[in-house]
Tab-separated table of C-alpha atoms in Angstrom:
chain	number	residue	atom	x	y	z
A	157	PRO	CA	-31.832	39.421	-94.871
A	158	ARG	CA	-30.375	42.524	-96.539
A	159	SER	CA	-33.591	43.994	-97.926
A	160	ARG	CA	-35.894	46.105	-95.771
A	161	ASN	CA	-38.853	43.787	-96.273
A	162	GLY	CA	-36.711	40.775	-95.443
A	163	LYS	CA	-35.542	42.388	-92.184
A	164	VAL	CA	-39.160	43.222	-91.208
A	165	PHE	CA	-40.198	39.636	-91.980
A	166	ALA	CA	-37.292	38.248	-89.960
A	167	MET	CA	-38.139	40.524	-87.028
A	168	PHE	CA	-41.780	39.414	-86.942
A	169	PHE	CA	-40.773	35.786	-87.485
A	170	MET	CA	-38.418	35.889	-84.464
A	171	LEU	CA	-41.007	37.620	-82.278
A	172	LEU	CA	-43.645	35.086	-83.302
A	173	GLY	CA	-41.297	32.160	-82.695
A	174	ALA	CA	-40.161	33.455	-79.312
A	175	GLY	CA	-43.758	34.191	-78.366
A	176	THR	CA	-44.864	30.700	-79.349
A	177	VAL	CA	-42.074	29.120	-77.299
A	178	LEU	CA	-42.871	31.312	-74.279
A	179	TYR	CA	-46.579	30.510	-74.579
A	180	ALA	CA	-45.834	26.786	-74.807
A	181	LEU	CA	-43.604	26.998	-71.725
A	182	THR	CA	-46.309	28.937	-69.869
A	183	VAL	CA	-48.957	26.329	-70.722
A	184	LEU	CA	-46.594	23.522	-69.701
A	185	ALA	CA	-45.742	25.190	-66.388
A	186	GLN	CA	-49.418	25.874	-65.724
A	187	SER	CA	-50.279	22.241	-66.445
A	188	VAL	CA	-47.548	20.959	-64.124
A	189	LEU	CA	-48.522	23.359	-61.331
A	190	GLN	CA	-52.196	22.506	-61.752
A	191	SER	CA	-51.550	18.753	-61.614
A	192	GLU	CA	-49.345	19.186	-58.530
A	193	LEU	CA	-52.001	21.354	-56.899
A	194	VAL	CA	-54.722	18.808	-57.633
A	195	GLU	CA	-52.501	16.021	-56.308
A	196	ALA	CA	-51.707	18.009	-53.155
A	197	LEU	CA	-55.389	18.790	-52.557
A	198	ASP	CA	-56.311	15.150	-53.145
A	199	LEU	CA	-53.621	14.027	-50.710
A	200	ARG	CA	-54.841	16.537	-48.150
A	201	ARG	CA	-58.434	15.308	-48.571
A	202	LYS	CA	-57.383	11.681	-48.135
A	203	THR	CA	-55.330	12.596	-45.063
A	204	LYS	CA	-58.345	14.298	-43.508
A	205	GLU	CA	-60.494	11.267	-44.275
A	206	MET	CA	-57.906	8.991	-42.641
A	207	ASP	CA	-57.847	11.235	-39.575
A	208	LYS	CA	-61.598	10.675	-39.180
A	209	LEU	CA	-61.313	6.874	-39.259
A	210	LYS	CA	-61.835	4.983	-36.016
A	211	ASP	CA	-62.174	1.258	-35.252
A	212	HIS	CA	-60.980	0.555	-38.791
A	213	PHE	CA	-58.578	-2.008	-40.222
A	214	ILE	CA	-55.119	-1.547	-41.726
A	215	VAL	CA	-53.807	-3.860	-44.438
A	216	CYS	CA	-50.031	-3.732	-44.888
A	217	GLY	CA	-49.173	-5.047	-48.326
A	218	ALA	CA	-51.419	-5.520	-51.362
A	219	GLY	CA	-49.805	-8.617	-52.807
A	220	ARG	CA	-51.516	-11.965	-53.411
A	221	VAL	CA	-52.442	-12.439	-49.746
A	222	GLY	CA	-53.202	-8.789	-49.066
A	223	ARG	CA	-55.584	-8.502	-52.022
A	224	ARG	CA	-57.717	-11.353	-50.690
A	225	VAL	CA	-57.868	-9.703	-47.278
A	226	ILE	CA	-58.901	-6.431	-48.940
A	227	ARG	CA	-61.652	-8.113	-50.962
A	228	ASN	CA	-63.058	-9.716	-47.806
A	229	LEU	CA	-63.083	-6.364	-46.021
A	230	GLN	CA	-64.867	-4.850	-49.023
A	231	LYS	CA	-67.396	-7.672	-48.964
A	232	GLU	CA	-68.141	-6.966	-45.294
A	233	LYS	CA	-68.268	-3.198	-46.050
A	234	LEU	CA	-65.783	-2.412	-43.271
A	235	PRO	CA	-63.564	0.711	-43.194
A	236	PHE	CA	-59.886	0.081	-43.874
A	237	VAL	CA	-56.621	1.621	-45.074
A	238	ILE	CA	-54.099	0.003	-47.420
A	239	ILE	CA	-50.370	0.662	-46.997
A	240	GLU	CA	-48.432	-0.428	-50.081
A	241	GLN	CA	-45.107	0.669	-51.529
A	242	ASP	CA	-45.640	-0.575	-55.103
A	243	GLU	CA	-48.192	1.613	-56.908
A	244	ARG	CA	-48.726	-1.032	-59.610
A	245	ARG	CA	-50.380	-3.341	-57.084
A	246	LEU	CA	-52.912	-0.632	-56.260
A	247	ALA	CA	-54.143	-0.176	-59.827
A	248	GLU	CA	-57.158	-2.456	-59.362
A	249	PHE	CA	-58.350	-0.449	-56.337
A	250	GLU	CA	-58.110	3.042	-57.865
A	251	ASN	CA	-61.834	3.277	-58.674
A	252	ASP	CA	-63.088	1.616	-55.481
A	253	ASN	CA	-62.951	4.727	-53.268
A	254	ILE	CA	-60.496	3.064	-50.881
A	255	GLN	CA	-58.158	4.799	-48.465
A	256	ILE	CA	-54.667	4.150	-49.855
A	257	LEU	CA	-51.331	5.180	-48.384
A	258	ILE	CA	-48.370	4.746	-50.735
A	259	GLY	CA	-45.290	4.064	-48.652
A	260	ASP	CA	-43.311	1.622	-46.539
A	261	ALA	CA	-45.493	-0.106	-43.937
A	262	THR	CA	-42.486	-0.670	-41.667
A	263	LEU	CA	-42.103	3.078	-41.107
A	264	GLU	CA	-43.713	4.371	-37.919
A	265	ASP	CA	-44.872	7.610	-39.566
A	266	ASN	CA	-46.905	5.717	-42.182
A	267	LEU	CA	-48.585	3.569	-39.529
A	268	ILE	CA	-49.459	6.681	-37.540
A	269	GLN	CA	-50.872	8.361	-40.655
A	270	ALA	CA	-52.986	5.250	-41.298
A	271	GLY	CA	-54.469	5.665	-37.809
A	272	VAL	CA	-52.878	2.698	-36.057
A	273	LYS	CA	-53.585	4.236	-32.636
A	274	ARG	CA	-57.333	4.306	-33.407
A	275	ALA	CA	-57.521	1.118	-35.466
A	276	ARG	CA	-59.421	-2.030	-34.577
A	277	GLY	CA	-57.182	-4.491	-36.383
A	278	LEU	CA	-54.095	-4.782	-38.584
A	279	ALA	CA	-53.113	-7.415	-41.146
A	280	SER	CA	-49.409	-7.569	-41.998
A	281	CYS	CA	-49.297	-9.313	-45.399
A	282	LEU	CA	-45.797	-8.418	-46.559
A	283	ALA	CA	-43.750	-10.985	-48.479
A	284	ASP	CA	-40.792	-10.764	-46.075
A	285	ASP	CA	-40.892	-12.213	-42.556
A	286	ALA	CA	-38.441	-9.646	-41.162
A	287	ALA	CA	-40.630	-6.818	-42.470
A	288	ASN	CA	-43.735	-8.403	-40.947
A	289	VAL	CA	-41.971	-8.730	-37.579
A	290	TYR	CA	-41.001	-5.055	-37.729
A	291	VAL	CA	-44.562	-3.985	-38.614
A	292	VAL	CA	-46.033	-6.070	-35.786
A	293	LEU	CA	-43.467	-4.824	-33.262
A	294	THR	CA	-44.038	-1.173	-34.218
A	295	ALA	CA	-47.835	-1.423	-34.306
A	296	ARG	CA	-47.994	-3.247	-30.967
A	297	GLY	CA	-45.839	-0.585	-29.363
A	298	MET	CA	-48.294	2.124	-30.445
A	299	ASN	CA	-51.549	0.281	-29.685
A	300	GLU	CA	-51.635	-2.445	-27.032
A	301	LYS	CA	-55.289	-3.335	-27.739
A	302	LEU	CA	-54.838	-3.695	-31.505
A	303	HIS	CA	-55.764	-7.101	-32.964
A	304	ILE	CA	-52.837	-8.017	-35.222
A	305	VAL	CA	-52.832	-10.852	-37.738
A	306	ALA	CA	-49.480	-11.485	-39.422
A	307	ARG	CA	-48.423	-13.566	-42.396
A	308	ALA	CA	-45.577	-16.038	-41.915
A	309	VAL	CA	-43.731	-16.848	-45.133
A	310	GLU	CA	-41.517	-19.426	-43.428
A	311	GLU	CA	-42.757	-21.779	-40.698
A	312	GLN	CA	-39.973	-20.810	-38.275
A	313	ALA	CA	-41.105	-17.154	-38.347
A	314	GLU	CA	-44.319	-17.899	-36.420
A	315	PRO	CA	-42.848	-17.813	-32.873
A	316	LYS	CA	-40.948	-14.617	-33.694
A	317	LEU	CA	-44.137	-12.897	-34.838
A	318	ILE	CA	-45.935	-14.029	-31.682
A	319	ARG	CA	-43.132	-12.643	-29.513
A	320	ALA	CA	-43.238	-9.396	-31.488
A	321	GLY	CA	-46.883	-8.960	-30.530
A	322	ALA	CA	-49.031	-10.660	-33.186
A	323	SER	CA	-52.433	-11.845	-31.967
A	324	ARG	CA	-52.618	-14.482	-34.697
A	325	VAL	CA	-50.122	-15.811	-37.226
A	326	VAL	CA	-51.198	-17.334	-40.538
A	327	ALA	CA	-48.824	-19.348	-42.710
A	328	PRO	CA	-50.403	-19.744	-46.178
A	329	THR	CA	-48.014	-22.567	-47.153
A	330	ILE	CA	-48.950	-24.619	-44.063
A	331	ILE	CA	-52.675	-23.985	-44.498
A	332	GLY	CA	-52.427	-24.887	-48.183
A	333	SER	CA	-50.612	-28.162	-47.486
A	334	GLN	CA	-53.141	-29.072	-44.774
A	335	SER	CA	-56.016	-28.401	-47.182
A	336	MET	CA	-54.389	-30.588	-49.838
A	337	ALA	CA	-53.865	-33.440	-47.360
A	338	ARG	CA	-57.463	-33.150	-46.162
A	339	ALA	CA	-58.775	-33.147	-49.738
A	340	LEU	CA	-56.693	-36.247	-50.459
A	341	LEU	CA	-57.504	-38.263	-47.324
A	342	LYS	CA	-60.920	-36.933	-46.232
A	343	PRO	CA	-62.723	-35.400	-49.220
A	344	ALA	CA	-66.116	-35.147	-47.481
A	345	ILE	CA	-64.608	-33.162	-44.614
A	346	ALA	CA	-62.705	-31.050	-47.140
A	347	ASP	CA	-65.994	-30.173	-48.869
A	348	PHE	CA	-67.492	-29.202	-45.507
A	349	MET	CA	-64.517	-27.013	-44.606
A	350	GLU	CA	-64.625	-25.324	-48.014
A	351	SER	CA	-68.306	-24.517	-47.532
A	352	ILE	CA	-67.408	-22.798	-44.248
A	353	VAL	CA	-64.697	-20.703	-45.891
A	354	ALA	CA	-66.871	-19.908	-48.909
A	355	GLU	CA	-69.786	-18.879	-46.649
A	356	THR	CA	-72.485	-20.276	-48.903
A	357	LEU	CA	-76.146	-19.431	-48.402
A	358	ASP	CA	-76.699	-22.746	-46.583
A	359	LEU	CA	-73.917	-22.302	-44.042
A	360	VAL	CA	-72.574	-19.050	-42.606
A	361	PHE	CA	-70.333	-18.767	-39.533
A	362	GLU	CA	-70.410	-15.660	-37.346
A	363	GLU	CA	-69.069	-14.625	-33.946
A	364	VAL	CA	-71.032	-12.373	-31.590
A	365	ALA	CA	-69.954	-10.737	-28.329
A	366	ILE	CA	-72.464	-11.076	-25.479
A	367	GLY	CA	-72.738	-7.792	-23.557
A	368	LYS	CA	-73.018	-7.517	-19.786
A	369	HIS	CA	-76.685	-6.517	-19.973
A	370	SER	CA	-77.655	-9.036	-22.646
A	371	PRO	CA	-80.572	-11.388	-21.805
A	372	TYR	CA	-78.203	-14.262	-22.668
A	373	ALA	CA	-75.452	-13.174	-20.261
A	374	ASN	CA	-74.571	-15.603	-17.421
A	375	LYS	CA	-77.068	-18.214	-18.601
A	376	ARG	CA	-76.710	-21.765	-19.812
A	377	LEU	CA	-77.712	-22.457	-23.380
A	378	ARG	CA	-80.603	-24.663	-22.297
A	379	GLU	CA	-81.977	-21.755	-20.247
A	380	THR	CA	-82.337	-19.613	-23.384
A	381	ASN	CA	-84.377	-19.821	-26.588
A	382	ILE	CA	-81.512	-18.508	-28.727
A	383	SER	CA	-81.628	-21.382	-31.237
A	384	ARG	CA	-85.373	-21.162	-31.808
A	385	GLN	CA	-85.597	-17.363	-31.685
A	386	LEU	CA	-82.654	-16.597	-33.978
A	387	SER	CA	-82.595	-19.810	-36.062
A	388	LEU	CA	-78.967	-20.592	-35.336
A	389	ILE	CA	-76.780	-23.248	-33.765
A	390	VAL	CA	-74.215	-22.289	-31.126
A	391	ILE	CA	-71.127	-24.418	-31.763
A	392	ALA	CA	-68.677	-22.806	-29.318
A	393	ILE	CA	-68.416	-20.295	-26.471
A	394	ARG	CA	-65.282	-18.313	-25.715
A	395	ARG	CA	-65.299	-17.162	-22.117
A	396	ALA	CA	-63.787	-13.986	-20.680
A	397	ASP	CA	-60.618	-15.841	-19.614
A	398	GLY	CA	-60.064	-17.113	-23.175
A	399	GLU	CA	-61.311	-20.668	-22.576
A	400	LEU	CA	-63.075	-22.104	-25.655
A	401	SER	CA	-65.881	-24.593	-25.047
A	402	PHE	CA	-67.287	-26.440	-28.071
């Protein structure tokens, strides 16, 4: 502008524009810093909560198999940590107040952060057999007493997982085919087995450890009143050496 008033207007217009841009940048930077701070504090809180966990369970992988394991742990109200690399699979657990660790379960640092050295059990539910073998091998090396259940995608992976240190190996494809064959050939038995898995009100299976000072220790079943006193039926006894008597 050539006029005096035009120059004054242009000066104020530029100052106002620059000020608006600077203010917008300041608000944006503040928002980013605040969100990062909140995220860092939340991560620190979750890390502290994980550090307090003991005798908990670790679920590696929140896919189709892992989600069912998680739901069962929730149903039993047991403490556990989920390790999953894909954040999209964790969306359904965001509001459940669950300990979640976003990362690769095959990495030793993530297993340590999840408390593998203090854990009671670990379920390796990854979709790749090689990854499950690596998780089992790493976890067993850090905790010899850990109860490890691993998923076998292919049938031939079962012996490898056992050698790696898995306590139990579950192959969903084999179990599914066995269930289908049972439902086809022996439907009554299939209904009975489904009632066991479903844990209906009429039939619930539990396992209980008998302590050294228990009144039932070192006694025959007929020498106790366990069935009458507790309204249950003992169907099997696993002895200290691992022998299972039905």
